[in-house]
Tab-separated table of C-alpha atoms and ligand atoms in Angstrom:
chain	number	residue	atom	x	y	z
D	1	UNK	CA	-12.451	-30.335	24.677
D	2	UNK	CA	-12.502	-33.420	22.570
D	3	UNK	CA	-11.269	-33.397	19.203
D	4	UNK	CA	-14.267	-31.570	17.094
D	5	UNK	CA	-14.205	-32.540	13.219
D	6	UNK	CA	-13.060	-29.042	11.889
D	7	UNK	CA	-15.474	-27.477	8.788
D	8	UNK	CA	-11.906	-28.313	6.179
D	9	UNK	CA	-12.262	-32.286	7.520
D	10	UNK	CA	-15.910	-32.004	7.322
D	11	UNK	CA	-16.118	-31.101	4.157
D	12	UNK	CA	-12.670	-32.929	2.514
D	13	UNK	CA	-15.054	-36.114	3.856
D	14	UNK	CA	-18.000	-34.927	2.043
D	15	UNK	CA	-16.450	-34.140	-1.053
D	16	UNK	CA	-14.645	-37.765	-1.050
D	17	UNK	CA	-17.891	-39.625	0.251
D	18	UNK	CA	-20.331	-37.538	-0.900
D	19	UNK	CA	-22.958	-38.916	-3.620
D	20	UNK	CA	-24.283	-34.643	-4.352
D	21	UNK	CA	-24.206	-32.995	-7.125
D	22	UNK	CA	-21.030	-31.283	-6.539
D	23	UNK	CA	-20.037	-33.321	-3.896
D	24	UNK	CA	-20.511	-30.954	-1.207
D	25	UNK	CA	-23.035	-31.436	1.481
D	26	UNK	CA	-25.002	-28.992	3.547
D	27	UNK	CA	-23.258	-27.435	6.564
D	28	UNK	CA	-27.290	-27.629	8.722
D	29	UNK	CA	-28.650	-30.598	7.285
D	30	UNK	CA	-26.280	-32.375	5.156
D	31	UNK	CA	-27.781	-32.791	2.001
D	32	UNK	CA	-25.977	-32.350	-1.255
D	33	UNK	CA	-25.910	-29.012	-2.012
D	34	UNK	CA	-26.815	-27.210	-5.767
D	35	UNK	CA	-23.894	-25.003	-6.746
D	36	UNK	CA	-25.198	-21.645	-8.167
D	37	UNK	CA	-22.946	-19.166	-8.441
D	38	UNK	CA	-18.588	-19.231	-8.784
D	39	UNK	CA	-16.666	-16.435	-8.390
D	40	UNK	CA	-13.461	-18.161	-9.021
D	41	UNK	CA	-10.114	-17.636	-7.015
D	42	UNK	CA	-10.629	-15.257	-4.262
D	43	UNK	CA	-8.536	-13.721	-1.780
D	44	UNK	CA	-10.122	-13.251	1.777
D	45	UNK	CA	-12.031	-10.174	1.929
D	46	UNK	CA	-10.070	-8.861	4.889
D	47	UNK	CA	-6.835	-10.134	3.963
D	48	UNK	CA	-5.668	-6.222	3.412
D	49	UNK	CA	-1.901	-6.664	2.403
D	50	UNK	CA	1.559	-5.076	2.606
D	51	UNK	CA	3.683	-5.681	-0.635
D	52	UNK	CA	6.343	-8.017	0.799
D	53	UNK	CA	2.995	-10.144	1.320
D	54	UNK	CA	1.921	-10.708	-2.220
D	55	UNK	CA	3.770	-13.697	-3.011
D	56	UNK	CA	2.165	-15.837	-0.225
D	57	UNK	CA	-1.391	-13.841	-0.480
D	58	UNK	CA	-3.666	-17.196	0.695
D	59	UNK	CA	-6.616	-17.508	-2.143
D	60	UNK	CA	-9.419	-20.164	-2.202
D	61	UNK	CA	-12.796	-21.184	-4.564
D	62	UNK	CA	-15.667	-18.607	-3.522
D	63	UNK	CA	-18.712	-20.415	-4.310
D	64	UNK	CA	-22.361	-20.511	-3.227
D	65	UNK	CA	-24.969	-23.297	-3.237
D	66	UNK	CA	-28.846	-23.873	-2.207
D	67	UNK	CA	-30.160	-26.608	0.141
D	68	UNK	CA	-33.047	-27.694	-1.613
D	69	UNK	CA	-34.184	-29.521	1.452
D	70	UNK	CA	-33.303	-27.124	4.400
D	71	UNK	CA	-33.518	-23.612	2.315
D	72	UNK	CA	-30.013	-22.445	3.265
D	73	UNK	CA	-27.764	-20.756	1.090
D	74	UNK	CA	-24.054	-21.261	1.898
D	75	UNK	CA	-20.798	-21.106	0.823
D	76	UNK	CA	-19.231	-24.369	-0.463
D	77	UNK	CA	-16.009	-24.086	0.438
D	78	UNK	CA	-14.946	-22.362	4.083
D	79	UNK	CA	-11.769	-20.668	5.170
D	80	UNK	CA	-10.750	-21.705	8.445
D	81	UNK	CA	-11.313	-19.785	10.820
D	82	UNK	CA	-8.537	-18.589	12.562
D	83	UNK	CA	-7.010	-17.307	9.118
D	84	UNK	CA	-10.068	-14.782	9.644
D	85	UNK	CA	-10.520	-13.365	13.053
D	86	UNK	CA	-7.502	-13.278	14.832
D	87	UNK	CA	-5.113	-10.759	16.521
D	88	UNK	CA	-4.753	-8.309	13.859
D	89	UNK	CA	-8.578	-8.232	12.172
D	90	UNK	CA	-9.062	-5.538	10.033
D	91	UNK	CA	-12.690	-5.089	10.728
D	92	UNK	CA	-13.858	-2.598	13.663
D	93	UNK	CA	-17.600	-2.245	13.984
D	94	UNK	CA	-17.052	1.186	15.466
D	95	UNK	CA	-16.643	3.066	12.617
D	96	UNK	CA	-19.546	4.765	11.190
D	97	UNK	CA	-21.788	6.899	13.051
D	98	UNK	CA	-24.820	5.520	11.429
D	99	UNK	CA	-23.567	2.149	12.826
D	100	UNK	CA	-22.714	3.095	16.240
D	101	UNK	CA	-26.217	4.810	16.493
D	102	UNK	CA	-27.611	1.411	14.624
D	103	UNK	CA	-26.652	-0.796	17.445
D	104	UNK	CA	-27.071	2.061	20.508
D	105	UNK	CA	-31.174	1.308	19.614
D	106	UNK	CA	-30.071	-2.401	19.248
D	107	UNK	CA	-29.249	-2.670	22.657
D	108	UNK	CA	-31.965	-0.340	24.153
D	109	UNK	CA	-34.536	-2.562	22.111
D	110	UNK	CA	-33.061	-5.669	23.812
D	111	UNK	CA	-32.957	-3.627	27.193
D	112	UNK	CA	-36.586	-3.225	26.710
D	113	UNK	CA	-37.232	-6.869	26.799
D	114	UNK	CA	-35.813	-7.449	30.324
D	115	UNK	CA	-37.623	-4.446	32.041
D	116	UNK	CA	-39.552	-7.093	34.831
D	117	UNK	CA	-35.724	-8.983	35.520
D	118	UNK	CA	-33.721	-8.304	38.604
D	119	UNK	CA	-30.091	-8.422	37.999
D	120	UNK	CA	-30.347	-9.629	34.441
D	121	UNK	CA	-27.206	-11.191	32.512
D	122	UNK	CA	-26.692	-10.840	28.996
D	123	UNK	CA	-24.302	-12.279	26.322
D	124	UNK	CA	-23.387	-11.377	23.049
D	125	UNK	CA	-21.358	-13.621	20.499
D	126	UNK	CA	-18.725	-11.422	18.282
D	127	UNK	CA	-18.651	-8.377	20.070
D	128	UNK	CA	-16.138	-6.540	18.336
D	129	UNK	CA	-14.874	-3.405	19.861
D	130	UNK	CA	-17.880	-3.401	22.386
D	131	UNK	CA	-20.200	-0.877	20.505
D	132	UNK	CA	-23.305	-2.165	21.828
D	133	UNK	CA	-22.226	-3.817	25.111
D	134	UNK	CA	-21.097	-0.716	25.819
D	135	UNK	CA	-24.700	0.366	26.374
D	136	UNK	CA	-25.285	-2.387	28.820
D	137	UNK	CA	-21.859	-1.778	30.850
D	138	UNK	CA	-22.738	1.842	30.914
D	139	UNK	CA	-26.139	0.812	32.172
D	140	UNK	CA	-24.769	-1.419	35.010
D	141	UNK	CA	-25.424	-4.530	33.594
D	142	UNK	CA	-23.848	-8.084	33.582
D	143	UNK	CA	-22.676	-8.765	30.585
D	144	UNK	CA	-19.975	-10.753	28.785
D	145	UNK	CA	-19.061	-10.007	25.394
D	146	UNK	CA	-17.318	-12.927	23.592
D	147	UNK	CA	-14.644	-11.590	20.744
D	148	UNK	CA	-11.870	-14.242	19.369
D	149	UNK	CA	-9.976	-11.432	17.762
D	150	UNK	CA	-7.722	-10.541	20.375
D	151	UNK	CA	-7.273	-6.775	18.609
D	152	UNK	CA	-10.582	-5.473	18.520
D	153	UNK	CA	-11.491	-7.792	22.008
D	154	UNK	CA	-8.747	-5.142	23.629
D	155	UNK	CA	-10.381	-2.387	22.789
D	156	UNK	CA	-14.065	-3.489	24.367
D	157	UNK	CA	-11.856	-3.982	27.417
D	158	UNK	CA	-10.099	-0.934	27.256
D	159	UNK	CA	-13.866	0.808	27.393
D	160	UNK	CA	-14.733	-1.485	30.422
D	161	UNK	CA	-16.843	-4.007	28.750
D	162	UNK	CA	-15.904	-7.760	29.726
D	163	UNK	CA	-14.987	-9.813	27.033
D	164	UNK	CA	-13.285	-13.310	26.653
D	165	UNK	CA	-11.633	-14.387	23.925
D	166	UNK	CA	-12.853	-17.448	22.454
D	167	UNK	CA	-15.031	-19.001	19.718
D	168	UNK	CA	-18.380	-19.897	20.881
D	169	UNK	CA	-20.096	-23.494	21.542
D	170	UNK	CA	-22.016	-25.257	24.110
D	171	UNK	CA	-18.370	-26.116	25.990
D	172	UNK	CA	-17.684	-22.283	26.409
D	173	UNK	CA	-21.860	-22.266	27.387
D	174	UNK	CA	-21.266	-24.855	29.980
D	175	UNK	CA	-17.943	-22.837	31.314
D	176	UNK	CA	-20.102	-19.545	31.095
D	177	UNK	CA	-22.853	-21.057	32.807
D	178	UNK	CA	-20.844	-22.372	35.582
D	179	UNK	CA	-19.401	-18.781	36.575
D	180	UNK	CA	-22.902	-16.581	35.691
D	181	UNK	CA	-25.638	-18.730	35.615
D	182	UNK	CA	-27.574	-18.763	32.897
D	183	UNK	CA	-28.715	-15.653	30.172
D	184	UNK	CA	-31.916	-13.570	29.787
D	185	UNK	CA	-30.284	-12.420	26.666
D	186	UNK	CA	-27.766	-13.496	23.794
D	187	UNK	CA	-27.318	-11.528	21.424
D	188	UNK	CA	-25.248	-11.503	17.669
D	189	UNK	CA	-24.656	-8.776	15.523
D	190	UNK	CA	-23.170	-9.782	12.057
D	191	UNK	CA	-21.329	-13.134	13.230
D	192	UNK	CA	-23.783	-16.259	13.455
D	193	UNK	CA	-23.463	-15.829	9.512
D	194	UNK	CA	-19.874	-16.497	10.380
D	195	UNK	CA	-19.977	-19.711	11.873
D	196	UNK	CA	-19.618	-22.738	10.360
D	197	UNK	CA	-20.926	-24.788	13.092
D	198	UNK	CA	-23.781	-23.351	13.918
D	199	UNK	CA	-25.138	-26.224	15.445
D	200	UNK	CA	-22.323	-26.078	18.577
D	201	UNK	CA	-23.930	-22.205	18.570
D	202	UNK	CA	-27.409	-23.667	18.870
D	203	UNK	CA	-26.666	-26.146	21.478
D	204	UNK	CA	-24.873	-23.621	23.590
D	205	UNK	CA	-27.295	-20.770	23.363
D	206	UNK	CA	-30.051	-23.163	24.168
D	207	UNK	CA	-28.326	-24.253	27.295
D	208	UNK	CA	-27.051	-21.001	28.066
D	209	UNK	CA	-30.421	-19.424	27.726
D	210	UNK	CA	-33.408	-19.338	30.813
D	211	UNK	CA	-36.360	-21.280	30.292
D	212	UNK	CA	-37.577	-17.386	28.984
D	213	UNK	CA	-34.602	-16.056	27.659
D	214	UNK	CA	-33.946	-14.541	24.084
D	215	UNK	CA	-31.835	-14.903	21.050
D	216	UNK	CA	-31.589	-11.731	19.096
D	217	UNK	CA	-29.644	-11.549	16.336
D	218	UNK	CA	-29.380	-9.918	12.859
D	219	UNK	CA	-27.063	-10.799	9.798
D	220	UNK	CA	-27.646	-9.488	5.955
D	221	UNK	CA	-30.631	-11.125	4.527
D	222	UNK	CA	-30.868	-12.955	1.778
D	223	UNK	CA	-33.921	-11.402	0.396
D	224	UNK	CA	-32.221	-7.927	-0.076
D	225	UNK	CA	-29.007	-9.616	-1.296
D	226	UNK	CA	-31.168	-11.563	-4.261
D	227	UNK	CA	-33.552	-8.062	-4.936
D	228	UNK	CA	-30.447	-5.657	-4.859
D	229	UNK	CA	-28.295	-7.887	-6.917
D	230	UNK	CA	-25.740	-7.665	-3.969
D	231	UNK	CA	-23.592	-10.243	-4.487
D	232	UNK	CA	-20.675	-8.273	-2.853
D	233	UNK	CA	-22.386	-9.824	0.407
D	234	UNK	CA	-20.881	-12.885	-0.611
D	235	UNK	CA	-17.428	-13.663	1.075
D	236	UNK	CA	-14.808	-15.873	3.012
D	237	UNK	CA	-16.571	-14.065	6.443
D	238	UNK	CA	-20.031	-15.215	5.808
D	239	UNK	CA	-20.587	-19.015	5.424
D	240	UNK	CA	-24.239	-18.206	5.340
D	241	UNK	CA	-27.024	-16.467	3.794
D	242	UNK	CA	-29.844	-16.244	6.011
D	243	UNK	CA	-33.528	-16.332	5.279
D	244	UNK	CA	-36.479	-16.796	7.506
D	245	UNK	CA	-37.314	-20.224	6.246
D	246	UNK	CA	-33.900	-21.481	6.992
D	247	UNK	CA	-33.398	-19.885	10.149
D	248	UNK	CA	-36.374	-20.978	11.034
D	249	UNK	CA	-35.237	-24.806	10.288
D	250	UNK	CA	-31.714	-24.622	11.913
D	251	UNK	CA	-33.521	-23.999	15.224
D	252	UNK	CA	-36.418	-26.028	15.327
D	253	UNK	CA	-33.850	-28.966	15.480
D	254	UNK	CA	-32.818	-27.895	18.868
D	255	UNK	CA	-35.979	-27.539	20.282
D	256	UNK	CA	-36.178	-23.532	19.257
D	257	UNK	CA	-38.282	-21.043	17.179
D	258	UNK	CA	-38.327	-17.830	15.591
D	259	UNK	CA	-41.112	-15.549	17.250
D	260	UNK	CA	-40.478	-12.201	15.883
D	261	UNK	CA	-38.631	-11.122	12.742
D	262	UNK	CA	-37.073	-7.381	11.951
D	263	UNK	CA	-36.278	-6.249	8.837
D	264	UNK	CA	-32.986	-3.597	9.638
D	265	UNK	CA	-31.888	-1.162	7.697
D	266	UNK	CA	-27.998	-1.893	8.109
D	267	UNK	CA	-25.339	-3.624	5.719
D	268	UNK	CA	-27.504	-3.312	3.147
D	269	UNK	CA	-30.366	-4.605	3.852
D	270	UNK	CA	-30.250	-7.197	7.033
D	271	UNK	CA	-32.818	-9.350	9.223
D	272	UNK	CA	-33.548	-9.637	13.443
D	273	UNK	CA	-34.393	-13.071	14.365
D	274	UNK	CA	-35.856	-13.328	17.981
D	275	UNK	CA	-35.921	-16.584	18.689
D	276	UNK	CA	-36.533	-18.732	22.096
D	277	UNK	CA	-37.113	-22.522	23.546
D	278	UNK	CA	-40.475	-23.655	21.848
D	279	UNK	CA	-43.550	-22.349	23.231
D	280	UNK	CA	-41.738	-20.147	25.939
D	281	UNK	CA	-42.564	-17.070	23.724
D	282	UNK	CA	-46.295	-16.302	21.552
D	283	UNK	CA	-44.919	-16.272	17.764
D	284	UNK	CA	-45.211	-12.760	16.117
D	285	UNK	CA	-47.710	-12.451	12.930
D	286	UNK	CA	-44.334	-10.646	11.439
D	287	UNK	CA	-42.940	-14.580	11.055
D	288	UNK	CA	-45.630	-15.919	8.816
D	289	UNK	CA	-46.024	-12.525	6.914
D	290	UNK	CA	-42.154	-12.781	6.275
D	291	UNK	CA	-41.924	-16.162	5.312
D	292	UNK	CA	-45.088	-15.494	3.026
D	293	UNK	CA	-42.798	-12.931	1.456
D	294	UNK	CA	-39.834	-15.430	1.218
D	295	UNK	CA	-42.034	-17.838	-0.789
D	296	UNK	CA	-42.858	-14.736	-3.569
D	297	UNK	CA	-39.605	-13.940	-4.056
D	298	UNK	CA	-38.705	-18.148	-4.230
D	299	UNK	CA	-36.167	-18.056	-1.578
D	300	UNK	CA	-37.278	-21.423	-1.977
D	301	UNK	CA	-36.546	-22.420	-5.096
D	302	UNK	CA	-33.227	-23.299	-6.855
D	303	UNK	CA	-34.428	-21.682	-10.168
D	304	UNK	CA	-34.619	-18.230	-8.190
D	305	UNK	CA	-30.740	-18.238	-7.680
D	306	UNK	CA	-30.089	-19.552	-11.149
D	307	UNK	CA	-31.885	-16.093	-12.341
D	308	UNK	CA	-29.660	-13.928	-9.267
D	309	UNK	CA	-25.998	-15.523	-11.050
D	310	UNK	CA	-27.137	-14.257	-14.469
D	311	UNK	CA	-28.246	-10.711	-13.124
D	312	UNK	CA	-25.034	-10.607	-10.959
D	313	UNK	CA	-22.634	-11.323	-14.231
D	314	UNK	CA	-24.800	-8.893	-16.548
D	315	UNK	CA	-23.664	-6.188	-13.341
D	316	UNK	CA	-20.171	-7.444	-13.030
D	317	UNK	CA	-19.722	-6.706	-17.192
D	318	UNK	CA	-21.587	-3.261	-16.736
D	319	UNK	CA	-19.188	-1.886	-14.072
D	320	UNK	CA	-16.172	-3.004	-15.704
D	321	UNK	CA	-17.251	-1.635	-19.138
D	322	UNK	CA	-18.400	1.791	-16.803
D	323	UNK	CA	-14.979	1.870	-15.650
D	324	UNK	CA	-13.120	0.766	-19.181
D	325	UNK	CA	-14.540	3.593	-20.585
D	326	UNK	CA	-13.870	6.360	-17.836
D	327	UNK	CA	-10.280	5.306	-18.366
D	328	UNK	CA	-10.268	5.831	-21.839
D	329	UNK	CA	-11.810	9.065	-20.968
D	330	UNK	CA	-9.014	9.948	-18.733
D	331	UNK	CA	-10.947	10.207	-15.814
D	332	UNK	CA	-9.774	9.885	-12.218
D	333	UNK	CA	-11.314	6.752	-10.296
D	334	UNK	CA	-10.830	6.485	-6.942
D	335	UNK	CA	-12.550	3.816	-4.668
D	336	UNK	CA	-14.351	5.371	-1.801
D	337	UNK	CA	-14.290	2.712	1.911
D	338	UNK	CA	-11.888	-0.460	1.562
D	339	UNK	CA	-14.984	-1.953	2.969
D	340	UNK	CA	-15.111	-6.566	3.123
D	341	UNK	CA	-17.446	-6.795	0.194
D	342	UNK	CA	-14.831	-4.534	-1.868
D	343	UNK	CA	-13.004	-7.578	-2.040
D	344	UNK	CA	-15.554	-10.254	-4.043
D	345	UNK	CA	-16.147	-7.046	-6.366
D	346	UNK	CA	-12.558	-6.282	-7.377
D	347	UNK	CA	-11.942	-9.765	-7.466
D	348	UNK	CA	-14.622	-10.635	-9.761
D	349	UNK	CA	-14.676	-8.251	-11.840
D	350	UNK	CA	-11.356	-7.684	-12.286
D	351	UNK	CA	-10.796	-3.879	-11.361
D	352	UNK	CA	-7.224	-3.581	-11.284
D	353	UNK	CA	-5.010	0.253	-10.301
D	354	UNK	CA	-5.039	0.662	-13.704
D	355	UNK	CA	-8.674	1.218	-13.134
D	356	UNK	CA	-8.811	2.252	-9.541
D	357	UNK	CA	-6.075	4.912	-8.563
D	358	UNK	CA	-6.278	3.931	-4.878
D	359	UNK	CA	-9.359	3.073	-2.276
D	360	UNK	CA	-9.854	5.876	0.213
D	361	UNK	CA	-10.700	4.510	3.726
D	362	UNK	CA	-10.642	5.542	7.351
D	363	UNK	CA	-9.285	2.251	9.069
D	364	UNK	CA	-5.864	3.689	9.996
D	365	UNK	CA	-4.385	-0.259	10.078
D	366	UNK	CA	-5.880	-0.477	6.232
D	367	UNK	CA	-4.469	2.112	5.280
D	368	UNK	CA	-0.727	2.394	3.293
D	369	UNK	CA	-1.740	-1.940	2.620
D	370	UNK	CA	-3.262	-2.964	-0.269
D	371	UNK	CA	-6.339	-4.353	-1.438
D	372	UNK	CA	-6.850	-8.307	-1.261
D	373	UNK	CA	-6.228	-9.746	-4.423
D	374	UNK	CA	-6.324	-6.918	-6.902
D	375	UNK	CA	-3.807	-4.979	-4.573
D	376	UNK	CA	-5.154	-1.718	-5.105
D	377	UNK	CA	-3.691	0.881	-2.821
D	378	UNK	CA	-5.087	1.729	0.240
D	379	UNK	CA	-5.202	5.366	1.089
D	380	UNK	CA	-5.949	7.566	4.502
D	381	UNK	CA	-8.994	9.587	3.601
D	382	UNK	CA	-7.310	12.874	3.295
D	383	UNK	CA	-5.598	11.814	0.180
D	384	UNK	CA	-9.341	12.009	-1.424
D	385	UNK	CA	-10.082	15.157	0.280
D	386	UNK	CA	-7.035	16.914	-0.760
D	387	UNK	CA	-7.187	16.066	-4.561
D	388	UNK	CA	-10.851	15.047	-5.578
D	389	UNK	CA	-10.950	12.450	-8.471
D	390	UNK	CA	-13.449	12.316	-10.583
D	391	UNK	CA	-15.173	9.650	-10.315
D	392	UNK	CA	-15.778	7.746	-7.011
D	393	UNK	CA	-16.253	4.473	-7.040
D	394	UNK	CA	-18.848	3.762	-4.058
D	395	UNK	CA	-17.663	0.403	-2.345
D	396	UNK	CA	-19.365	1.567	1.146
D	397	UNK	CA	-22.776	1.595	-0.468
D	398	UNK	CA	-24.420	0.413	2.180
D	399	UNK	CA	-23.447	3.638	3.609
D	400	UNK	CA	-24.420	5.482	0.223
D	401	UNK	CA	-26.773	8.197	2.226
D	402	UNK	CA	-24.319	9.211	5.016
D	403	UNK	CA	-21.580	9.083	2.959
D	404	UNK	CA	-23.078	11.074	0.257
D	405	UNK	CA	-24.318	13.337	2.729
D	406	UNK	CA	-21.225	14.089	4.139
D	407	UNK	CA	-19.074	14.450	0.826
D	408	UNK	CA	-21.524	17.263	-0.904
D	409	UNK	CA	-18.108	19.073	-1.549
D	410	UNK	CA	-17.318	16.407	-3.704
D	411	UNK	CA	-20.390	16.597	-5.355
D	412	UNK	CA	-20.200	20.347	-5.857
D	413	UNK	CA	-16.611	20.279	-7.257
D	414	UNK	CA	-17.969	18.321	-10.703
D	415	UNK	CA	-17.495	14.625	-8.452
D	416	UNK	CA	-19.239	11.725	-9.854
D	417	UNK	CA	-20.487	8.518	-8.126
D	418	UNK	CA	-20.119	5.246	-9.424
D	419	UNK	CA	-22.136	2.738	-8.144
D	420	UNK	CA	-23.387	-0.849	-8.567
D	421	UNK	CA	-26.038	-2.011	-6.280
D	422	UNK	CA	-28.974	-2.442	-6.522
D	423	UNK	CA	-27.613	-1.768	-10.538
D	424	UNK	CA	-24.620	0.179	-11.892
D	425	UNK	CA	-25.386	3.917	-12.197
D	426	UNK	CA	-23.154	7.227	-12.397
D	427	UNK	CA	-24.827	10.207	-9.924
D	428	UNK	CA	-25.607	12.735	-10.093
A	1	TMP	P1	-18.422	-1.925	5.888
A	1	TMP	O1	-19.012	-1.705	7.254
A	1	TMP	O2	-19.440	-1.768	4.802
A	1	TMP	O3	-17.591	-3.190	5.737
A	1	TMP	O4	-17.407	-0.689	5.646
A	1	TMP	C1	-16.396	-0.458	6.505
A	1	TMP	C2	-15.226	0.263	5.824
A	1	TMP	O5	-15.608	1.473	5.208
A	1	TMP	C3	-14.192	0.641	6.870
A	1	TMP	O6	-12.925	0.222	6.428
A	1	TMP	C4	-14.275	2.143	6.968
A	1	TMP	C5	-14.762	2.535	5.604
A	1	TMP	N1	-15.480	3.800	5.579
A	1	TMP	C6	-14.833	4.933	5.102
A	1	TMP	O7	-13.670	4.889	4.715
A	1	TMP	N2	-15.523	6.113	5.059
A	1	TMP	C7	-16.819	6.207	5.482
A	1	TMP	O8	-17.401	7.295	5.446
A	1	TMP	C8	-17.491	5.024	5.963
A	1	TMP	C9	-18.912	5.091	6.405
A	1	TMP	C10	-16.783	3.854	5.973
A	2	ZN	ZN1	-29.579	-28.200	4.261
């Protein structure tokens, strides 16, 4: 591999060279970029911590800005990437059951599109523990699942799923293409938001892909992240915010386009792009309606995330007066799921322990750490169980109905919910 520019070089060049606004160009199209929204100093939002660790805890600017010409909303300044996904990352997909049932119809949707294909191959780009090739290896079907944290990479192999570790780009394609042959399907879960390059992605999934073959993949959406106010979306992990009209752009400069869009109900609110090689594929009525939707809500427009930063600081000083108060109340807060976007809100707000007793959470290698930043402990679940607080603060609200659900106990004892997206509200 020849020596590729790295996002830090890219970006140290634009800020020297650059003639933007802030002096930081767009990662797609390379246009100066409008700053919107700065959360300050931040921590990365899986850097989960032991104590010894606090002195050299690694922070950076978390900042977002617009592309006025190519639509995309990005961050300004990246993290490399290695400091992110690496042998010990914090982040297993497998651990809700909504999730794992999530991606189960994931895969059987994408099964469903290779019904008429003998011996089909499929690929999927950050495939964590294996939760959805799973499906396909159970099912008999090539497949190569492509993880660069080593950790989580293990555990897809452990479950007979084959997985290589390595970050994606049309070098890997060519390698992968060389030993399989080419892909009916590629799919992404959650990552292409994660990489900083996507143009190396683009090039390799259009070689990689069959003159017929699909690109499915899904990622939080910037439409629900702007209507819901949920700025916790916004971390180190995801250098992008993807809309319709931008993902639409990033692929039509490699010869691609988006023929079917799906709203999903997951992380919040998140979007399915099917895309494949122009005019392989007849383009879904779904695009234009979505993008028709885009241009109401001015995912177009730098004025629409000028309004988002001053709803997402009237939010930030409502939770922190919300929890000011409880504690001068002498109530109990306790943080329910050390989840990513736990991170940016602590952070930004400033929730300290003097706020937050401890964050409950089920990820055994989170737990006894503390949180990023704001080093909040981090406590096994039981430790909520056995002595309810009484308030909990609901970082997992993306998982606010089966979590809810399955704490009624809580509920029943007197427990209170805090909560902050879409706005900041105690239930019951
Ligand atoms: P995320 O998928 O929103 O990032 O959340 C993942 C974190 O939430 C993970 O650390 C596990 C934790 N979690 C709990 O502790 N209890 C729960 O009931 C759920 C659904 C998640
Ligand atoms: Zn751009």
């Amino acid at each position: 591999m020849g020596h590729e520019m790295t996002i830090s070089e890219r970006q140290l060049k634009s800020a020297t060279f650059g003639s933007g606004v802030h002096g930081m160009h767009c990662l797609i199209c390379d246009a100066p970029l409008e700053s919107f929204l700065d959360f300050g100093r931040m921590p990365m939002a899986n850097g989960f911590l032991d104590e010894e660790e606090f002195e050299d805890e690694f922070f950076f600017n978390l900042r977002t800005g617009f592309c006025a010409r190519c639509k995309m909303v990005q961050l300004m300044e990246q993290v490399d990437r290695e400091r992110m996904f690496h042998h010990q990352y914090a982040f297993f997909s497998s651990t809700s059951r909504h999730m794992a049932l999530h991606f189960e119809q994931f895969a059987r949707t994408a099964h469903g599109t290779m019904e008429d294909k003998t011996d089909p191959f499929i690929v999927e780009i950050g495939s964590n523990d294996g939760i959805m090739l799973r499906y396909f290896a159970n099912a008999g079907i090539r497949h190569l699942g492509i993880e660069p944290s080593a950790n989580v990479a293990e555990i897809a192999r452990e479950q007979g799923v084959n997985t290589i570790s390595r970050f994606f780009d049309e070098n890997l394609a060519a390698e992968i293409v060389e030993q399989y042959g080419q892909a009916d399907l590629f799919l992404g879960a959650n990552v292409m938001c994660h990489v900083p390059d996507l143009h190396a992605v683009a090039r390799g999934v259009r070689s990689l892909l069959k003159p017929d073959g699909l690109l499915m993949f899904e990622d939080p959406y910037l439409g629900d992240i702007v209507e819901k106010v949920a700025y916790d979306q916004i971390y180190d992990e995801h250098a992008f915010y993807f809309s319709v009209l931008s993902v639409r752009h990033l692929f039509s400069e490699h010869d691609m386009e988006v023929v079917d869009v799906k709203p999903q109900n997951v992380h919040g609110g998140s979007m399915r792009y099917i895309i494949g090689h122009r005019g392989a594929h007849p383009v879904s009525a779904g695009v234009t309606d979505q993008l028709e939707k885009e241009q109401a809500l001015g995912l177009d427009q730098p004025h629409t995330f000028d309004a988002f930063r001053i709803k997402v600081e009237q939010s930030r000083d409502r939770l922190l007066e919300k929890l000011q108060c409880m504690r001068q109340e002498g109530r109990r807060v306790v943080g329910y799921a050390a989840t990513s976007k736990s991170t940016t809100v602590t952070n930004y707000c400033g929730i300290t322990p003097e706020l937050v007793e401890f964050i409950s959470d089920t990820t055994p290698i989170k737990q006894g750490k503390y949180s990023p930043g704001t080093h909040i402990p981090v406590r096994p679940y039981d430790d909520f169980k056995a002595n309810y607080p009484d308030v909990a603060l609901l970082f997992g609200w993306n998982h606010a109905r089966e979590i809810m659900d399955k704490e009624r106990a809580f509920q029943d004892s007197g427990g209170k919910w805090l909560v902050y997206v879409p706005e900041v509200k105690v239930i019951p």
